[in-house]
PDB file of C-alpha atoms in Angstrom:
ATOM      1  CA  GLY A   1      -0.017  -0.097  -0.002  1.00 37.00           C
ATOM      2  CA  GLU A   2       0.858   3.682   0.038  1.00 42.00           C
ATOM      3  CA  SER A   3       3.251   5.020   2.642  1.00 49.00           C
ATOM      4  CA  VAL A   4       4.414   8.620   2.812  1.00 56.00           C
ATOM      5  CA  GLY A   5       7.108   9.613   5.094  1.00 53.00           C
ATOM      6  CA  LEU A   6       9.406  12.564   5.838  1.00 47.00           C
ATOM      7  CA  HIS A   7      13.197  12.679   6.069  1.00 45.00           C
ATOM      8  CA  LEU A   8      13.408  14.908   9.183  1.00 52.00           C
ATOM      9  CA  PRO A   9      11.053  15.288  12.097  1.00 84.00           C
ATOM     10  CA  THR A  10      12.224  18.844  12.809  1.00 90.00           C
ATOM     11  CA  LEU A  11      13.673  21.786  10.879  1.00 93.00           C
ATOM     12  CA  SER A  12      15.039  25.175  12.198  1.00 96.00           C
ATOM     13  CA  VAL A  13      15.735  28.062   9.940  1.00 97.00           C
ATOM     14  CA  GLN A  14      16.651  31.612  10.301  1.00 97.00           C
ATOM     15  CA  GLU A  15      14.043  34.174   9.518  1.00 97.00           C
ATOM     16  CA  GLY A  16      14.439  35.251   5.936  1.00 97.00           C
ATOM     17  CA  ASP A  17      16.200  32.105   4.832  1.00 97.00           C
ATOM     18  CA  ASN A  18      14.641  29.517   2.491  1.00 97.00           C
ATOM     19  CA  SER A  19      13.233  26.339   3.993  1.00 97.00           C
ATOM     20  CA  ILE A  20      13.180  22.946   2.227  1.00 96.00           C
ATOM     21  CA  ILE A  21      10.983  20.213   3.635  1.00 95.00           C
ATOM     22  CA  ASN A  22      11.295  16.760   2.115  1.00 93.00           C
ATOM     23  CA  CYS A  23       9.056  13.843   1.666  1.00 91.00           C
ATOM     24  CA  ALA A  24       9.386  10.375   0.273  1.00 87.00           C
ATOM     25  CA  TYR A  25       6.599   8.109  -1.060  1.00 84.00           C
ATOM     26  CA  SER A  26       6.311   4.464  -1.904  1.00 79.00           C
ATOM     27  CA  ASN A  27       3.344   4.264  -4.235  1.00 74.00           C
ATOM     28  CA  SER A  28       4.223   5.245  -7.777  1.00 75.00           C
ATOM     29  CA  ALA A  29       0.566   5.049  -8.790  1.00 77.00           C
ATOM     30  CA  SER A  30      -0.414   8.176  -6.718  1.00 85.00           C
ATOM     31  CA  ASP A  31      -2.082  10.775  -8.927  1.00 86.00           C
ATOM     32  CA  TYR A  32      -1.407  13.787  -6.889  1.00 91.00           C
ATOM     33  CA  PHE A  33       0.341  15.095  -3.754  1.00 94.00           C
ATOM     34  CA  ILE A  34      -0.545  17.818  -1.312  1.00 95.00           C
ATOM     35  CA  TRP A  35       1.269  19.816   1.245  1.00 96.00           C
ATOM     36  CA  TYR A  36      -0.566  20.880   4.357  1.00 96.00           C
ATOM     37  CA  LYS A  37       0.327  23.296   7.236  1.00 97.00           C
ATOM     38  CA  GLN A  38      -0.847  22.717  10.572  1.00 95.00           C
ATOM     39  CA  GLU A  39      -0.540  25.141  13.392  1.00 94.00           C
ATOM     40  CA  SER A  40      -0.775  24.053  16.994  1.00 91.00           C
ATOM     41  CA  GLY A  41      -4.344  23.037  18.085  1.00 91.00           C
ATOM     42  CA  LYS A  42      -5.745  23.643  14.575  1.00 94.00           C
ATOM     43  CA  GLY A  43      -6.711  21.661  11.532  1.00 95.00           C
ATOM     44  CA  PRO A  44      -4.368  21.224   8.599  1.00 95.00           C
ATOM     45  CA  GLN A  45      -4.581  23.919   5.936  1.00 96.00           C
ATOM     46  CA  PHE A  46      -3.944  23.300   2.178  1.00 95.00           C
ATOM     47  CA  ILE A  47      -0.771  24.992   0.945  1.00 96.00           C
ATOM     48  CA  ILE A  48      -0.168  23.568  -2.547  1.00 96.00           C
ATOM     49  CA  ASP A  49      -0.666  20.520  -4.577  1.00 95.00           C
ATOM     50  CA  ILE A  50       0.916  18.899  -7.623  1.00 95.00           C
ATOM     51  CA  ARG A  51      -0.398  16.404 -10.076  1.00 93.00           C
ATOM     52  CA  SER A  52       1.809  13.366 -11.000  1.00 92.00           C
ATOM     53  CA  ASN A  53       2.301  14.531 -14.533  1.00 93.00           C
ATOM     54  CA  MET A  54       4.139  17.720 -13.294  1.00 95.00           C
ATOM     55  CA  ASP A  55       7.623  18.324 -11.877  1.00 96.00           C
ATOM     56  CA  LYS A  56       7.136  21.648 -10.417  1.00 97.00           C
ATOM     57  CA  ARG A  57       4.484  24.028  -9.191  1.00 97.00           C
ATOM     58  CA  GLN A  58       4.772  27.396  -7.679  1.00 97.00           C
ATOM     59  CA  GLY A  59       2.542  29.398  -5.397  1.00 95.00           C
ATOM     60  CA  GLN A  60       3.033  32.454  -3.309  1.00 93.00           C
ATOM     61  CA  ARG A  61       6.492  32.091  -1.659  1.00 96.00           C
ATOM     62  CA  VAL A  62       6.135  28.263  -2.056  1.00 98.00           C
ATOM     63  CA  THR A  63       7.300  25.803  -4.553  1.00 98.00           C
ATOM     64  CA  VAL A  64       6.663  22.032  -4.675  1.00 98.00           C
ATOM     65  CA  LEU A  65       9.048  19.820  -6.626  1.00 97.00           C
ATOM     66  CA  LEU A  66       8.196  16.276  -7.602  1.00 96.00           C
ATOM     67  CA  ASN A  67      10.881  13.685  -8.578  1.00 94.00           C
ATOM     68  CA  LYS A  68       9.023  10.621  -9.810  1.00 90.00           C
ATOM     69  CA  THR A  69      12.230   8.854 -10.542  1.00 90.00           C
ATOM     70  CA  VAL A  70      13.291   8.612  -6.831  1.00 91.00           C
ATOM     71  CA  LYS A  71       9.709   9.081  -5.493  1.00 90.00           C
ATOM     72  CA  HIS A  72      10.621  12.263  -3.656  1.00 92.00           C
ATOM     73  CA  LEU A  73       8.675  15.373  -3.123  1.00 94.00           C
ATOM     74  CA  SER A  74       9.821  18.721  -1.601  1.00 96.00           C
ATOM     75  CA  LEU A  75       8.334  21.860  -0.347  1.00 97.00           C
ATOM     76  CA  GLN A  76      10.363  25.076  -0.672  1.00 98.00           C
ATOM     77  CA  ILE A  77       9.315  28.119   1.450  1.00 98.00           C
ATOM     78  CA  ALA A  78      11.086  31.373   0.244  1.00 98.00           C
ATOM     79  CA  ALA A  79      12.023  34.065   2.785  1.00 97.00           C
ATOM     80  CA  THR A  80      10.731  32.085   5.710  1.00 98.00           C
ATOM     81  CA  GLN A  81       8.747  34.134   8.279  1.00 97.00           C
ATOM     82  CA  PRO A  82       7.829  33.532  11.949  1.00 96.00           C
ATOM     83  CA  GLY A  83       4.228  32.837  10.860  1.00 96.00           C
ATOM     84  CA  ASP A  84       5.543  29.814   8.834  1.00 97.00           C
ATOM     85  CA  SER A  85       6.280  28.032  12.083  1.00 97.00           C
ATOM     86  CA  ALA A  86       4.133  25.048  12.036  1.00 96.00           C
ATOM     87  CA  VAL A  87       4.117  21.302  11.198  1.00 94.00           C
ATOM     88  CA  TYR A  88       4.092  20.460   7.554  1.00 96.00           C
ATOM     89  CA  PHE A  89       2.515  17.305   6.167  1.00 93.00           C
ATOM     90  CA  CYS A  90       2.819  15.784   2.724  1.00 93.00           C
ATOM     91  CA  ALA A  91      -0.057  13.597   1.550  1.00 92.00           C
ATOM     92  CA  GLY A  92      -0.432  11.387  -1.483  1.00 91.00           C
ATOM     93  CA  GLY A  93      -3.586  10.302  -3.326  1.00 88.00           C
ATOM     94  CA  ARG A  94      -4.972   8.476  -6.226  1.00 86.00           C
ATOM     95  CA  GLY A  95      -8.507   8.990  -7.651  1.00 80.00           C
ATOM     96  CA  ASN A  96     -11.201   8.540  -5.039  1.00 77.00           C
ATOM     97  CA  THR A  97      -9.053   6.882  -2.364  1.00 84.00           C
ATOM     98  CA  PRO A  98      -8.353   8.715   0.802  1.00 88.00           C
ATOM     99  CA  LEU A  99      -5.011  10.650   1.120  1.00 89.00           C
ATOM    100  CA  VAL A 100      -2.202   9.016   3.033  1.00 88.00           C
ATOM    101  CA  PHE A 101      -0.273  11.344   5.187  1.00 88.00           C
ATOM    102  CA  GLY A 102       3.222  11.430   6.434  1.00 84.00           C
ATOM    103  CA  LYS A 103       4.176  12.057  10.008  1.00 80.00           C
ATOM    104  CA  GLY A 104       4.910  15.614   9.516  1.00 89.00           C
ATOM    105  CA  THR A 105       8.046  17.911   9.913  1.00 92.00           C
ATOM    106  CA  ARG A 106       8.008  20.655  12.508  1.00 93.00           C
ATOM    107  CA  LEU A 107       9.370  23.868  11.141  1.00 96.00           C
ATOM    108  CA  SER A 108      10.762  26.399  13.665  1.00 96.00           C
ATOM    109  CA  VAL A 109      11.686  29.870  12.446  1.00 97.00           C
ATOM    110  CA  ILE A 110      14.399  31.656  14.458  1.00 95.00           C
ATOM    111  CA  ALA A 111      14.005  35.395  14.583  1.00 90.00           C
TER     112      ALA A 111
ATOM    113  CA  ASP B   1     -19.222  31.367   4.581  1.00 55.00           C
ATOM    114  CA  GLY B   2     -18.602  27.916   3.276  1.00 64.00           C
ATOM    115  CA  GLY B   3     -16.514  25.573   5.477  1.00 93.00           C
ATOM    116  CA  ILE B   4     -16.396  22.577   7.631  1.00 96.00           C
ATOM    117  CA  THR B   5     -17.103  22.842  11.469  1.00 96.00           C
ATOM    118  CA  GLN B   6     -16.549  20.375  14.275  1.00 97.00           C
ATOM    119  CA  SER B   7     -18.052  20.411  17.708  1.00 94.00           C
ATOM    120  CA  PRO B   8     -17.350  20.507  20.495  1.00 94.00           C
ATOM    121  CA  LYS B   9     -13.700  21.887  20.474  1.00 94.00           C
ATOM    122  CA  TYR B  10     -12.947  20.121  23.732  1.00 95.00           C
ATOM    123  CA  LEU B  11     -14.647  17.027  25.034  1.00 94.00           C
ATOM    124  CA  PHE B  12     -14.232  15.125  28.215  1.00 93.00           C
ATOM    125  CA  ARG B  13     -15.278  11.598  28.707  1.00 90.00           C
ATOM    126  CA  LYS B  14     -15.320   9.189  31.406  1.00 90.00           C
ATOM    127  CA  GLU B  15     -14.110   5.678  30.919  1.00 88.00           C
ATOM    128  CA  GLY B  16     -16.767   3.433  29.612  1.00 88.00           C
ATOM    129  CA  GLN B  17     -18.912   6.202  28.072  1.00 91.00           C
ATOM    130  CA  ASN B  18     -19.660   6.610  24.382  1.00 94.00           C
ATOM    131  CA  VAL B  19     -19.330  10.044  22.966  1.00 95.00           C
ATOM    132  CA  THR B  20     -20.248  11.566  19.598  1.00 96.00           C
ATOM    133  CA  LEU B  21     -18.181  14.123  17.790  1.00 97.00           C
ATOM    134  CA  SER B  22     -19.955  16.326  15.266  1.00 97.00           C
ATOM    135  CA  CYS B  23     -18.864  17.246  11.830  1.00 98.00           C
ATOM    136  CA  GLU B  24     -20.745  19.396   9.357  1.00 98.00           C
ATOM    137  CA  GLN B  25     -19.894  20.801   6.021  1.00 97.00           C
ATOM    138  CA  ASN B  26     -21.676  23.213   3.598  1.00 96.00           C
ATOM    139  CA  LEU B  27     -19.193  22.849   0.724  1.00 95.00           C
ATOM    140  CA  ASN B  28     -21.447  20.290  -1.148  1.00 94.00           C
ATOM    141  CA  HIS B  29     -18.680  17.824  -0.865  1.00 94.00           C
ATOM    142  CA  ASP B  30     -19.527  14.134  -1.550  1.00 94.00           C
ATOM    143  CA  ALA B  31     -16.639  12.647   0.497  1.00 94.00           C
ATOM    144  CA  MET B  32     -16.055  13.073   4.284  1.00 96.00           C
ATOM    145  CA  TYR B  33     -13.312  11.628   6.449  1.00 96.00           C
ATOM    146  CA  TRP B  34     -12.379  11.202  10.116  1.00 98.00           C
ATOM    147  CA  TYR B  35      -8.770  11.132  11.271  1.00 96.00           C
ATOM    148  CA  ARG B  36      -7.099  10.734  14.665  1.00 96.00           C
ATOM    149  CA  GLN B  37      -3.957  12.541  15.562  1.00 93.00           C
ATOM    150  CA  ASP B  38      -1.736  11.705  18.489  1.00 89.00           C
ATOM    151  CA  PRO B  39       0.853  14.077  19.874  1.00 82.00           C
ATOM    152  CA  GLY B  40       3.794  14.465  17.481  1.00 77.00           C
ATOM    153  CA  GLN B  41       2.173  12.118  15.020  1.00 80.00           C
ATOM    154  CA  GLY B  42       0.595  12.223  11.686  1.00 85.00           C
ATOM    155  CA  LEU B  43      -3.051  11.687  10.709  1.00 91.00           C
ATOM    156  CA  ARG B  44      -4.503   8.152  10.801  1.00 92.00           C
ATOM    157  CA  LEU B  45      -7.695   7.412   8.970  1.00 95.00           C
ATOM    158  CA  ILE B  46     -10.586   6.107  11.050  1.00 97.00           C
ATOM    159  CA  TYR B  47     -13.550   6.099   8.718  1.00 98.00           C
ATOM    160  CA  TYR B  48     -14.446   7.748   5.425  1.00 96.00           C
ATOM    161  CA  SER B  49     -17.613   8.094   3.300  1.00 96.00           C
ATOM    162  CA  GLN B  50     -17.675   8.898  -0.371  1.00 94.00           C
ATOM    163  CA  ILE B  51     -21.409   9.107  -0.585  1.00 94.00           C
ATOM    164  CA  VAL B  52     -24.488   9.423   1.559  1.00 96.00           C
ATOM    165  CA  ASN B  53     -25.472   6.116   3.282  1.00 96.00           C
ATOM    166  CA  ASP B  54     -22.082   4.556   2.526  1.00 96.00           C
ATOM    167  CA  PHE B  55     -18.898   4.404   4.588  1.00 97.00           C
ATOM    168  CA  GLN B  56     -15.743   2.437   4.733  1.00 97.00           C
ATOM    169  CA  LYS B  57     -13.323   1.548   7.559  1.00 97.00           C
ATOM    170  CA  GLY B  58      -9.995   3.249   7.566  1.00 96.00           C
ATOM    171  CA  ASP B  59      -6.803   2.015   9.167  1.00 93.00           C
ATOM    172  CA  ILE B  60      -7.884   2.291  12.764  1.00 96.00           C
ATOM    173  CA  ALA B  61     -11.687   1.819  12.764  1.00 97.00           C
ATOM    174  CA  GLU B  62     -11.838  -0.497  15.840  1.00 96.00           C
ATOM    175  CA  GLY B  63     -13.741   1.179  18.699  1.00 96.00           C
ATOM    176  CA  TYR B  64     -15.361   3.820  16.412  1.00 97.00           C
ATOM    177  CA  SER B  65     -18.654   4.161  14.489  1.00 98.00           C
ATOM    178  CA  VAL B  66     -20.026   6.522  12.005  1.00 98.00           C
ATOM    179  CA  SER B  67     -23.094   7.337  10.055  1.00 98.00           C
ATOM    180  CA  ARG B  68     -23.752   9.202   6.842  1.00 98.00           C
ATOM    181  CA  GLU B  69     -27.436   9.993   6.715  1.00 98.00           C
ATOM    182  CA  LYS B  70     -27.064  13.460   5.168  1.00 97.00           C
ATOM    183  CA  LYS B  71     -24.493  14.731   2.810  1.00 97.00           C
ATOM    184  CA  GLU B  72     -23.633  17.602   5.150  1.00 97.00           C
ATOM    185  CA  SER B  73     -23.092  15.605   8.190  1.00 98.00           C
ATOM    186  CA  PHE B  74     -20.636  12.736   9.253  1.00 98.00           C
ATOM    187  CA  PRO B  75     -20.760  12.132  13.035  1.00 98.00           C
ATOM    188  CA  LEU B  76     -18.191   9.980  14.754  1.00 98.00           C
ATOM    189  CA  THR B  77     -18.972   7.943  17.817  1.00 97.00           C
ATOM    190  CA  VAL B  78     -16.065   6.929  20.063  1.00 96.00           C
ATOM    191  CA  THR B  79     -17.292   3.856  21.777  1.00 94.00           C
ATOM    192  CA  SER B  80     -16.153   2.293  25.169  1.00 89.00           C
ATOM    193  CA  ALA B  81     -14.451  -0.384  23.074  1.00 88.00           C
ATOM    194  CA  GLN B  82     -11.845   2.144  22.107  1.00 89.00           C
ATOM    195  CA  LYS B  83      -9.083   1.543  24.624  1.00 88.00           C
ATOM    196  CA  ASN B  84      -7.118   4.748  24.126  1.00 91.00           C
ATOM    197  CA  PRO B  85      -9.405   7.392  22.875  1.00 94.00           C
ATOM    198  CA  THR B  86      -7.501  10.466  24.120  1.00 95.00           C
ATOM    199  CA  ALA B  87      -6.452  12.297  20.951  1.00 96.00           C
ATOM    200  CA  PHE B  88      -7.084  15.115  18.504  1.00 96.00           C
ATOM    201  CA  TYR B  89      -9.841  14.300  16.061  1.00 97.00           C
ATOM    202  CA  LEU B  90     -10.036  15.903  12.606  1.00 97.00           C
ATOM    203  CA  CYS B  91     -12.832  15.772  10.143  1.00 97.00           C
ATOM    204  CA  ALA B  92     -12.334  16.534   6.460  1.00 96.00           C
ATOM    205  CA  SER B  93     -14.300  16.760   3.272  1.00 95.00           C
ATOM    206  CA  SER B  94     -13.499  16.823  -0.364  1.00 93.00           C
ATOM    207  CA  ASN B  95     -14.911  16.373  -3.854  1.00 87.00           C
ATOM    208  CA  ARG B  96     -13.550  13.238  -5.452  1.00 74.00           C
ATOM    209  CA  GLY B  97      -9.791  13.487  -6.345  1.00 70.00           C
ATOM    210  CA  ASP B  98      -9.489  16.988  -4.953  1.00 78.00           C
ATOM    211  CA  GLU B  99      -7.852  18.399  -1.867  1.00 86.00           C
ATOM    212  CA  GLN B 100      -9.370  17.687   1.503  1.00 91.00           C
ATOM    213  CA  PHE B 101     -10.598  20.574   3.567  1.00 93.00           C
ATOM    214  CA  PHE B 102     -10.220  20.173   7.360  1.00 96.00           C
ATOM    215  CA  GLY B 103     -12.265  21.295  10.266  1.00 97.00           C
ATOM    216  CA  PRO B 104     -10.739  22.836  13.337  1.00 96.00           C
ATOM    217  CA  GLY B 105     -10.745  19.547  15.296  1.00 97.00           C
ATOM    218  CA  THR B 106     -12.041  18.162  18.602  1.00 97.00           C
ATOM    219  CA  ARG B 107      -9.755  17.349  21.380  1.00 96.00           C
ATOM    220  CA  LEU B 108     -11.041  14.448  23.244  1.00 96.00           C
ATOM    221  CA  THR B 109      -9.744  13.584  26.784  1.00 95.00           C
ATOM    222  CA  VAL B 110     -10.701  10.538  28.806  1.00 91.00           C
ATOM    223  CA  LEU B 111     -10.742  11.194  32.494  1.00 86.00           C
TER     224      LEU B 111
END
């Protein structure tokens, strides 16, 4: 079955630096991948998604890269701000099946 | 405003009691989901429903029950058979193949 995991459980970055959060997946049949941000005590919020036929997608200050050859997904946050401090989850899905979530990476921004 | 709501925000239960967590959405989404989140962990799927009057077990359905009598509502009952119910419960909804929108969560504590 699908499994989605993250390379690092925690990440600390200086304010203003770029952050890169990584994710590996096992099911090459996944149609799409999503990054979520979860602040303490709240539900996850959608950040950005990418379909399996794409390599890169950009949003506001965020970029998701998909490398299907090595089954790797990354989220890049430009000019990281204190408000970016949260836990970030990647999730993979296919068709109508439920998303499978990784364990999350806690991003701490150092002012 | 369109969205997904959960109630209550905090819930306390005595051992041996059943409790029901509410989840309502007005996004006209077909699919709804329940996840459990333990401290420092990812999201684990309890139950999901892709259409009214139908639902499927997720990875950790034992000790839980659901119903889907209306498109807008997907209540979760935590039964006394659930041995370790203290957790943060998240409800989500989506249209098929699209991102899941999450509610704010219910924190359940067993006394």
